[in-house]
XYZ file of C-alpha atoms in Angstrom:
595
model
C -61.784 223.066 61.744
C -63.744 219.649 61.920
C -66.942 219.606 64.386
C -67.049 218.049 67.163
C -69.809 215.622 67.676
C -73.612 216.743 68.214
C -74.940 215.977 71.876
C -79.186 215.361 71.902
C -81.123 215.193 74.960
C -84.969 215.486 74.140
C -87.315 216.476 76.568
C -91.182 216.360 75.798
C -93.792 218.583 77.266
C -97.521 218.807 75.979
C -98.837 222.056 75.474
C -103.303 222.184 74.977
C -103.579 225.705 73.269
C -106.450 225.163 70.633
C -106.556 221.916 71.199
C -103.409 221.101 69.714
C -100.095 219.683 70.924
C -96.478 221.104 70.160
C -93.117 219.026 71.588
C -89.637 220.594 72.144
C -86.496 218.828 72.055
C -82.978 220.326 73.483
C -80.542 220.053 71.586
C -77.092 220.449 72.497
C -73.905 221.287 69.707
C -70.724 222.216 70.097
C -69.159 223.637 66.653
C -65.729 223.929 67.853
C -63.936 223.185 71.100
C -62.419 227.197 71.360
C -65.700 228.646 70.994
C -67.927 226.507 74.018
C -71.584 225.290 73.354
C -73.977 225.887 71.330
C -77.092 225.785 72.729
C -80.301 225.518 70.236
C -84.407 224.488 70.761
C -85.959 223.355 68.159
C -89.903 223.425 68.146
C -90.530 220.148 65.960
C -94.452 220.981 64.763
C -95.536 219.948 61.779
C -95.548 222.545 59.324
C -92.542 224.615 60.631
C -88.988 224.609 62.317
C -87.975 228.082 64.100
C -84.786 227.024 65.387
C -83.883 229.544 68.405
C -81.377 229.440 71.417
C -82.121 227.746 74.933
C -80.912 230.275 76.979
C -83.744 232.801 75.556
C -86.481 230.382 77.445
C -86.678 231.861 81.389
C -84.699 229.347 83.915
C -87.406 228.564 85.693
C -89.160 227.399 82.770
C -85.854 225.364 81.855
C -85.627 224.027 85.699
C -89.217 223.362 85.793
C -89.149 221.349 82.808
C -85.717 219.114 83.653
C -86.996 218.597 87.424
C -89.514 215.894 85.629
C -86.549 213.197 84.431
C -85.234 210.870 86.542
C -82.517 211.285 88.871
C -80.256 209.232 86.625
C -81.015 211.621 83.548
C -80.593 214.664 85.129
C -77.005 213.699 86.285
C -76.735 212.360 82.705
C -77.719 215.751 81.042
C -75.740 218.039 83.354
C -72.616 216.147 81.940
C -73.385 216.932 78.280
C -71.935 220.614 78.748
C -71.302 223.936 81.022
C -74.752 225.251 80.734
C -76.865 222.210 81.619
C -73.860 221.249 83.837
C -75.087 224.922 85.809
C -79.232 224.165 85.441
C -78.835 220.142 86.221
C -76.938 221.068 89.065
C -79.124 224.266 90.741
C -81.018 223.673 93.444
C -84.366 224.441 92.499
C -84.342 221.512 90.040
C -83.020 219.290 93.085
C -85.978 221.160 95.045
C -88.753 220.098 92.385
C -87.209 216.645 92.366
C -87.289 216.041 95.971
C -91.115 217.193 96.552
C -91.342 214.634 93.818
C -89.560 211.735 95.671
C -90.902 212.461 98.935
C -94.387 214.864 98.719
C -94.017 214.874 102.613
C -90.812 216.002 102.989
C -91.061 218.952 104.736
C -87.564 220.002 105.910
C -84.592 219.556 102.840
C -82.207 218.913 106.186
C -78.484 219.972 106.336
C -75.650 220.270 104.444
C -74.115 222.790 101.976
C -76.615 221.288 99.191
C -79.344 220.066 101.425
C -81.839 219.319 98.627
C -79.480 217.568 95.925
C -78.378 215.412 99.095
C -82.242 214.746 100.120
C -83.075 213.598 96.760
C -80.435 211.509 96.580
C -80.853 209.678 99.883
C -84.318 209.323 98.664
C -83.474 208.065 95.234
C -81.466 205.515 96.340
C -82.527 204.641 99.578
C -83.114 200.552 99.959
C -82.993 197.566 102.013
C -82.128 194.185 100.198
C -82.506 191.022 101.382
C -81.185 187.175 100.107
C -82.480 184.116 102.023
C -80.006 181.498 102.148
C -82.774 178.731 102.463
C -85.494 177.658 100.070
C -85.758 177.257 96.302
C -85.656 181.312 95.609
C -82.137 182.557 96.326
C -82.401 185.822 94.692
C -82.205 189.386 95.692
C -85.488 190.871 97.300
C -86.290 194.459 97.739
C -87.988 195.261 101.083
C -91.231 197.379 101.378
C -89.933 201.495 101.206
C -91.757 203.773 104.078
C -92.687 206.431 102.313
C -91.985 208.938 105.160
C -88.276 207.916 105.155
C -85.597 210.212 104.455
C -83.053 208.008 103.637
C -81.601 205.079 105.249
C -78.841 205.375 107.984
C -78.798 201.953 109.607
C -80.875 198.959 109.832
C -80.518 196.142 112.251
C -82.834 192.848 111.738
C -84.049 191.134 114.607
C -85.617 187.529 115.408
C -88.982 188.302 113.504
C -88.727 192.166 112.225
C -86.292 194.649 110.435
C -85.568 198.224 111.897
C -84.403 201.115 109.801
C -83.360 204.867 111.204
C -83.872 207.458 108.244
C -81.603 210.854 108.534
C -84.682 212.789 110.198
C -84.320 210.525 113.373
C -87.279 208.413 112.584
C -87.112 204.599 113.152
C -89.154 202.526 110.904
C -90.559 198.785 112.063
C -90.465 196.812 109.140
C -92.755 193.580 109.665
C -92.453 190.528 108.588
C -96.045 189.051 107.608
C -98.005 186.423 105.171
C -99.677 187.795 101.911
C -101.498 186.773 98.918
C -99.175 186.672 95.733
C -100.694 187.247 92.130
C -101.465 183.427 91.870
C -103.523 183.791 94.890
C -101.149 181.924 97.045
C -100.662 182.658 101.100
C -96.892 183.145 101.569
C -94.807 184.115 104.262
C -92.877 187.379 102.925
C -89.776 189.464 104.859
C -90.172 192.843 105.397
C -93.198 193.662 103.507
C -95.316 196.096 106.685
C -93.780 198.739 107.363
C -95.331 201.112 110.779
C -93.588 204.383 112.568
C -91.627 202.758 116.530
C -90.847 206.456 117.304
C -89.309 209.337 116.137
C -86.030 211.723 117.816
C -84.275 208.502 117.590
C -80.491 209.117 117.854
C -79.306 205.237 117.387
C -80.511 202.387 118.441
C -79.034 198.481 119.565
C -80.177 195.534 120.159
C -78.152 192.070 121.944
C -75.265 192.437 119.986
C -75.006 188.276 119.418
C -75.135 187.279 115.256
C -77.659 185.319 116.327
C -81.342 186.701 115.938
C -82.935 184.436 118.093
C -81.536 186.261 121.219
C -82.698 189.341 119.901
C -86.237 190.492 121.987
C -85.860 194.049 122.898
C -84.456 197.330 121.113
C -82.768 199.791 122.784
C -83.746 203.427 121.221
C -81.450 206.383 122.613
C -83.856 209.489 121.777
C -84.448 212.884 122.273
C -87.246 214.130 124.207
C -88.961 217.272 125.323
C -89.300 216.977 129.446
C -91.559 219.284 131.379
C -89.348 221.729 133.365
C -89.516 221.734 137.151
C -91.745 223.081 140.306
C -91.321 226.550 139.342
C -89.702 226.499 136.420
C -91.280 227.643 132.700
C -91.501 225.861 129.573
C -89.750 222.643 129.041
C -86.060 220.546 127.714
C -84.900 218.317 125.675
C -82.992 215.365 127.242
C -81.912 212.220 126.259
C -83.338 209.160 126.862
C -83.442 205.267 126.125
C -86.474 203.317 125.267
C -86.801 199.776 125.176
C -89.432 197.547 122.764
C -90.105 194.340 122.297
C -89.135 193.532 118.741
C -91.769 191.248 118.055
C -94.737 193.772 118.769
C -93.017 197.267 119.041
C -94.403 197.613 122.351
C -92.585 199.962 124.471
C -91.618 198.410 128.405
C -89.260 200.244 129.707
C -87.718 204.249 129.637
C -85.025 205.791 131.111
C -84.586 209.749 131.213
C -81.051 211.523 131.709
C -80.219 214.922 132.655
C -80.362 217.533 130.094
C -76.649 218.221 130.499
C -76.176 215.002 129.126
C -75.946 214.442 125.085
C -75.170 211.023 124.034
C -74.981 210.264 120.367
C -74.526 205.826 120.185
C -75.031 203.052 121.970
C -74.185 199.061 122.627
C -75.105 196.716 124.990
C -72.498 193.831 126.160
C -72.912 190.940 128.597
C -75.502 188.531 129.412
C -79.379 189.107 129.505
C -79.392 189.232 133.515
C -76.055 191.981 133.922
C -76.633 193.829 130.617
C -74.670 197.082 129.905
C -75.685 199.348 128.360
C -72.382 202.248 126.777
C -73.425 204.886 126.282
C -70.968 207.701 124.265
C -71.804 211.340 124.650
C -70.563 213.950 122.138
C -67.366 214.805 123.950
C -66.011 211.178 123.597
C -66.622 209.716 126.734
C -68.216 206.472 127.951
C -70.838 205.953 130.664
C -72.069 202.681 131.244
C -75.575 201.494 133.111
C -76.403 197.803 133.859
C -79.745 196.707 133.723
C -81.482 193.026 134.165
C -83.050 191.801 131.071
C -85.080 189.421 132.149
C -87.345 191.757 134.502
C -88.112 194.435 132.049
C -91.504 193.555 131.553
C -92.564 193.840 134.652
C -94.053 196.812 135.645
C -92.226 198.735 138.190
C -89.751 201.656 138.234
C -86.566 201.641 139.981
C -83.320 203.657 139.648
C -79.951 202.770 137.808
C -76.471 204.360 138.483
C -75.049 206.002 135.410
C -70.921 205.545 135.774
C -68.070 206.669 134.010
C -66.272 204.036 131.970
C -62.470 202.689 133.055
C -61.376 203.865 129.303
C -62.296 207.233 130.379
C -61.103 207.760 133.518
C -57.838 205.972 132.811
C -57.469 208.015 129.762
C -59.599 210.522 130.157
C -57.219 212.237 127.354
C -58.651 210.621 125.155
C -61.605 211.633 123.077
C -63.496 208.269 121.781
C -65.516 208.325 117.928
C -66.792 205.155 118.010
C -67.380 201.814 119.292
C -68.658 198.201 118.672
C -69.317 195.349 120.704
C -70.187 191.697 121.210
C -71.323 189.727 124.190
C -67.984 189.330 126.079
C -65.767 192.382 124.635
C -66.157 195.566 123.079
C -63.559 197.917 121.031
C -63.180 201.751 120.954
C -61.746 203.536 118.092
C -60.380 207.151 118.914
C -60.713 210.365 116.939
C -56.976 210.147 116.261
C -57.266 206.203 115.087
C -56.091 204.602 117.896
C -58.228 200.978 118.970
C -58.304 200.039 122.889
C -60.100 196.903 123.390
C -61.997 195.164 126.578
C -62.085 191.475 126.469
C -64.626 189.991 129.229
C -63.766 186.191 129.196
C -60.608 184.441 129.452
C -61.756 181.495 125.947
C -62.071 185.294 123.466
C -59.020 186.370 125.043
C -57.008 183.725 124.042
C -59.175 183.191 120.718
C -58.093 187.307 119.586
C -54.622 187.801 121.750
C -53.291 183.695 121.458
C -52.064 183.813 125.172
C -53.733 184.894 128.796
C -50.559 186.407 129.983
C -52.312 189.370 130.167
C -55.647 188.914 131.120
C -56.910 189.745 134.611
C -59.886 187.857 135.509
C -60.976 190.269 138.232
C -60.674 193.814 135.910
C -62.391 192.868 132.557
C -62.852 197.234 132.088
C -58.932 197.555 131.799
C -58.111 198.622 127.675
C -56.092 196.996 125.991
C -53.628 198.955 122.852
C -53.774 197.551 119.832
C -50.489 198.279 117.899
C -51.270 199.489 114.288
C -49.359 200.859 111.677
C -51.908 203.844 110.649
C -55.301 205.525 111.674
C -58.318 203.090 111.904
C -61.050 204.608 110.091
C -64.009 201.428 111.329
C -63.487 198.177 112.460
C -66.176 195.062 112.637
C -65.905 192.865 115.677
C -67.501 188.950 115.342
C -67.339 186.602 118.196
C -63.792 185.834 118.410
C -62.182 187.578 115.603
C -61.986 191.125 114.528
C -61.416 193.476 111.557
C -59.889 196.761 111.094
C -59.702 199.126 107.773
C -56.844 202.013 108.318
C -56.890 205.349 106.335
C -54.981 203.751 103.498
C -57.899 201.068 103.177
C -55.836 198.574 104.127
C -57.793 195.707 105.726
C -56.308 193.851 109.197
C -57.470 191.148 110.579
C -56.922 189.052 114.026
C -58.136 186.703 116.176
C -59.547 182.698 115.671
C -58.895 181.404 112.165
C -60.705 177.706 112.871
C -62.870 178.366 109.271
C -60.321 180.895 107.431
C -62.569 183.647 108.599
C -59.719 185.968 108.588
C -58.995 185.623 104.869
C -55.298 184.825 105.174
C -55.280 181.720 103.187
C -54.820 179.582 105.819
C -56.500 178.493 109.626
C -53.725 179.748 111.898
C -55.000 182.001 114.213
C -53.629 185.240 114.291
C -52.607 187.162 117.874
C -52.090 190.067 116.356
C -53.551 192.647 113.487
C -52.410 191.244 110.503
C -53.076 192.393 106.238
C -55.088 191.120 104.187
C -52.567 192.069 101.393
C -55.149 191.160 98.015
C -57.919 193.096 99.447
C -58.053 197.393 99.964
C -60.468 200.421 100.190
C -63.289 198.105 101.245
C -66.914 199.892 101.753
C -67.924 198.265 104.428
C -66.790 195.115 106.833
C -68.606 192.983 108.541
C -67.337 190.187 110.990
C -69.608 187.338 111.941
C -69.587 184.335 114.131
C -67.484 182.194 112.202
C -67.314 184.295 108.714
C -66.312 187.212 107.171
C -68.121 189.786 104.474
C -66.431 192.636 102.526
C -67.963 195.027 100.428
C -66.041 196.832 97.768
C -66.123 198.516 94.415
C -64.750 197.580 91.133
C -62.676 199.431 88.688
C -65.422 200.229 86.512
C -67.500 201.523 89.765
C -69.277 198.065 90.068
C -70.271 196.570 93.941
C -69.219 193.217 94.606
C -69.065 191.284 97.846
C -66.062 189.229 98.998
C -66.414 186.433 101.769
C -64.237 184.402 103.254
C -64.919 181.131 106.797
C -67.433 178.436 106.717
C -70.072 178.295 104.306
C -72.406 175.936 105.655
C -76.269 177.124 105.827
C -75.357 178.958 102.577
C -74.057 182.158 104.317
C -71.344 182.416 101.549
C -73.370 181.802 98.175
C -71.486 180.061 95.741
C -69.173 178.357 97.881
C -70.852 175.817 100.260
C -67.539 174.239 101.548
C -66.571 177.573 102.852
C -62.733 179.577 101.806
C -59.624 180.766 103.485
C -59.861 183.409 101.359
C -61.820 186.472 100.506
C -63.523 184.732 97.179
C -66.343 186.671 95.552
C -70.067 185.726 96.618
C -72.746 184.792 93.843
C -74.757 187.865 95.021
C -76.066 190.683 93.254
C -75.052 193.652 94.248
C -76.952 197.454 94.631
C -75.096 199.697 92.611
C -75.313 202.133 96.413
C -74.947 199.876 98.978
C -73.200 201.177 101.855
C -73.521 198.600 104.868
C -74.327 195.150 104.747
C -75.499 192.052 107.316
C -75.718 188.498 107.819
C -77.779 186.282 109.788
C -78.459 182.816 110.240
C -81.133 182.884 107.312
C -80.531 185.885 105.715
C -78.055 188.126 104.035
C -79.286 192.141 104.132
C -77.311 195.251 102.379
C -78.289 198.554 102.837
C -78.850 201.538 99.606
C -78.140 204.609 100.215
C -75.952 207.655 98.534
C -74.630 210.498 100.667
C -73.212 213.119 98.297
C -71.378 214.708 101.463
C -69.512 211.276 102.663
C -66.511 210.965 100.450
C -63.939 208.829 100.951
C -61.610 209.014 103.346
C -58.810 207.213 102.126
C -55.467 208.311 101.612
C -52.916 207.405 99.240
C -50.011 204.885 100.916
C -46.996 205.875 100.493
C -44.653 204.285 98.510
C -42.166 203.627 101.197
C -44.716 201.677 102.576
C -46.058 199.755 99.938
C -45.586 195.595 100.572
C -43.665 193.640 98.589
C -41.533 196.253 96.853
C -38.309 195.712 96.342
C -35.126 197.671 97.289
C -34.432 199.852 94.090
C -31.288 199.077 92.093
C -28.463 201.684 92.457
C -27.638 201.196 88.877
C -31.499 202.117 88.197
C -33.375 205.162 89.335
C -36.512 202.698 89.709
C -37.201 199.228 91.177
C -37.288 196.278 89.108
C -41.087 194.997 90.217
C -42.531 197.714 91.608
C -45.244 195.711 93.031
C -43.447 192.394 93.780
C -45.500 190.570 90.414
C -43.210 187.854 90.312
C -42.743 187.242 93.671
C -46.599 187.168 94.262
C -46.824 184.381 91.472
C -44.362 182.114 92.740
C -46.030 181.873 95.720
C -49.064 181.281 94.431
C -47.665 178.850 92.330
C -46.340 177.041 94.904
C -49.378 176.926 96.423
C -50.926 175.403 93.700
C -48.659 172.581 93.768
C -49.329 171.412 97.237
C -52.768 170.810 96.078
C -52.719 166.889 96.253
C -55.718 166.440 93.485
C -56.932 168.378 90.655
C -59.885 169.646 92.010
C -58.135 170.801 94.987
C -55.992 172.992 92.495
C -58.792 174.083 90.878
C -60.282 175.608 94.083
C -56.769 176.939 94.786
C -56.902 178.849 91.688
C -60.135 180.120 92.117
C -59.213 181.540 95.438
C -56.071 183.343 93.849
C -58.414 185.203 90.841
C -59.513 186.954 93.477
C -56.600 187.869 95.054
C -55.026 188.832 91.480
C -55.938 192.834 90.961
C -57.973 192.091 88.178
C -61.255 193.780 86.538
C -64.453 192.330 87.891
C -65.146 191.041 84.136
C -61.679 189.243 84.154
C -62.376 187.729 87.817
C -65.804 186.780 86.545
C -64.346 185.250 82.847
C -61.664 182.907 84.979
C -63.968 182.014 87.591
C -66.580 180.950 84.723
C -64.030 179.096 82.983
C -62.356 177.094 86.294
C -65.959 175.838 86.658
C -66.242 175.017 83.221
C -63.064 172.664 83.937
C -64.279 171.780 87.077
C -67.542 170.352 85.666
C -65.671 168.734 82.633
C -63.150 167.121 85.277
C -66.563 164.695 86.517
C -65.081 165.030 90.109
C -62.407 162.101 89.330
C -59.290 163.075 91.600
C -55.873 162.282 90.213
C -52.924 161.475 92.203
C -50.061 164.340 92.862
C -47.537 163.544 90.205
C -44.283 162.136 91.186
C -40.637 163.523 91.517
C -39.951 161.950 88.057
C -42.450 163.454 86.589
């Protein structure tokens, strides 16, 4: 029977015995499919080979010695065969490799493989930053804390960038001038990095895409109370605390009763009747409303804690999640359903296209949205909104002025509506006037999609803007999970969590868009995914381009509708800008019936 091929890994280790140095290599050969691995070391020293088998060497000698290769190598080796498959994948390697990552780790946290997952999160924990001004519009790498376990969420502010790690701990990362290797002062983003507080639960700031209204963070926390008159030892309640984001000062706390457990927050409204929402673990909303403007002056009054209208209409129903903007803010129930609450009458008729029925004196009523599956997360902007269902499907609604939506056109849209080219999106991300999408390739590549106005530069590579999800000259981390934009600066979020898998499902095929009825000559359809159809429309598209370069841009926008590979997208895209340059911007006239 004819071998299979030979599988080497080498892995050195210096040995001083007599002053002399030996180095090992595994190696790992498999001599016939039927009869599994063979496993051999050979001790390469000059003078002599004693060939003998791996598994004679103790396993902690064997974990100790993989736990010093990087992450990437370890995964590599363990998918050479069974038996390094079973040591690459034991926990005491994951152990050693953690300690490694983070020496001050003390706690490998939760889960069923607690330390594979914290060395992960550690490996690839990272915030990245692009600034969409100046002559440097590359990726950046922000300064890592090394106490971090992990990245859960970031929000950046008007001078500063917070991150909360898995342990609860919320990082300040400062913005600050330093002295580059040429000796040059220059202003640098996140670059400091100090410890706000720690028993942080989640934290929100004014929820606005603009920065610039962005002064205080609210913290919701955990913290250990002093019992009463009487009474021994202490509790833990929840709490929030508010900063100022420019110097991390704290101004203002608020304590709860230790009944209470509340797991997120948002804030809505203006800066003088802010609310806070508050969503304890049961899935029900309390609300608090406290004036901005006077929280820096020192005094201590009380604040009525109130049960939301969503919850005491509904009180059925058991709330997972929610976002919010200034004037509106959407719930998304543990069984997928969205309610919405729209504030002002101009969003109203921006997301729903009519007031008919909007009541101007009950801006707590919810609102139903009607969708087709379960909504898994959503991203709300200022007048437009996006959904992602458990089939990855991607909706969108609301004010299409800039083709924010992605439709391919600039009709608004009343009403949740497909984004049929785009699915199984990582994350989504709705802005004031523009939309992000981040999703993965074929070949397990990132990519980000964008579609609105692109003026500032907040959709590299496209400066006139798109009605259509195009793809963004950005580099992407091979483990970003989240990503945000502001009005300088796009930041995407690293991190790997071995225990979040994906929750999408398959769609069925009775539900699959642009199929056609089956032939009842034929046990199968004739375009099972409505090819030709597609292309005629986007041919026709095409031709009510009135000039060349308007086609061009056309077709640019329909590469990335096609399902293609990432290399295709990227080979077409090339190429239409090879024509496009070529072309020497001279428009030519549509041609004529005759013609």
């Amino acid at each position: 029977m004819k071998n299979s091929p030979v599988f080497l890994y080498r892995v050195s280790t210096k040995r001083t015995s007599s002053g002399k140095t030996s180095y090992y290599s595994l190696k790992v050969k498999r001599s016939c499919p039927s009869c599994g691995p063979e496993l051999e070391v050979e001790e390469e020293k000059k003078g002599r080979g004693n060939p003998i088998s791996v598994q004679l060497f103790p396993p902690e000698l064997v974990e100790h010695i993989i736990s010093f290769l990087p992450v990437r190598d370890v995964v590599a080796l363990g998918q050479t065969c069974h038996y390094f498959h079973e040591v690459c994948d034991a926990e005491g390697v994951w152990r050693r490799i953690c300690r490694r990552l983070s020496p001050r780790l003390r706690e490998q946290g939760s889960g069923v493989r607690p330390w594979k997952r914290a060395a992960i999160l550690n490996y690839t924990k990272g915030l990245y930053f692009q600034a969409f001004g100046g002559r440097r519009r590359c990726l950046s790498k922000s300064v890592a804390p090394l106490l971090a376990h992990g990245y859960r969420r970031f929000l950046p502010t008007k001078d500063h960038v917070f991150i909360l790690d898995y342990s609860g701990t919320l990082f300040f990362l400062k913005n600050a001038l330093v002295s580059s290797t040429l000796g040059q002062i220059q202003w640098k983003r996140a670059c400091r990095y100090v410890v706000l507080c720690r028993g942080a639960k989640d934290f929100a700031s004014d929820p606005r895409c603009d920065t610039v209204y962005r002064k205080y963070l609210y913290v919701l926390a955990t913290r250990e109370q002093l019992g009463v008159a009487g009474a021994t030892g202490s509790r833990a309640c929840d709490c929030v605390e508010v900063y100022l984001q420019s110097s991390g000062q704290r101004v203002f706390k608020m304590t709860f009763h230790h009944s209470m457990s509340f797991k997120q927050i948002v804030l809505v409204g203006q800066e003088t009747q802010r609310a806070l929402l508050l969503l304890t673990e049961e899935g029900k909303i309390y609300f608090l409303v406290v004036n901005e403007t006077q929280l820096d002056q020192p005094r201590s009054y009380t604040v009525q804690l109130v049960l939301r209208k969503v919850s005491c209409c509904l009180p059925h129903l058991r709330v997972a999640c929610m976002a919010s903007n200034q004037s509106s803010t959407l719930y998304i129930t543990d069984q997928g359903g969205v309610y919405f609450e729209v504030h002002t009458p101009g969003v109203y008729r921006d997301l729903f296209g009519t007031l008919q029925a909007f009541d101007p004196l009950d801006h707590q009523m919810p609102l139903a949205l009607s969708l087709p599956a379960k909504v898994l997360f959503c991203a709300l902007g200022y007048n437009h909104l996006g959904l992602v269902d458990e089939f990855g499907r991607i909706f969108m609604q609301g004010n299409n002025r800039y083709g924010q939506l992605g439709t391919g056109d600039k009709m608004d849209r009343g009403e949740p509506t497909q984004v049929h080219y785009l699915q199984r999106p990582i994350a989504l991300w709705c802005g004031l006037n523009h939309s992000l999408v981040l999703s993965q390739t074929s070949d397990f590549r990132k990519e980000l999609l964008g579609c609105g106005c692109g003026a500032g530069g907040r959709l590299p590579g496209w400066p006139k803007g798109s009605a259509s999800f195009v793809k963004l000259h950005v580099k992407v981390p091979l483990c970003a999970c989240s990503l945000c934009s502001t009005r300088e600066c796009l930041y995407m979020l690293s991190s790997h969590d071995i225990e979040h898998h994906p929750a999408y499902r398959d769609l069925p095929a009775s539900k699959v868009v642009g199929t056609p009825e089956p032939n009842p000559g034929s046990g199968e359809p004739q375009d099972p995914g409505g090819t030709a159809w597609a292309c005629e429309e986007y041919l026709s598209q095409i031709h009510s381009c009135p000039t060349l370069l308007d086609r061009m841009e056309k077709m640019k926008e329909i590469v990335g509708w096609m399902p293609l590979m990432a290399a295709q997208k990227d080979f077409f895209w090339e190429a239409l800008d090879m024509l496009q340059r070529a072309a020497g911007g001279v428009d030519q006239a549509p041609p004529t019936p005759e013609s």
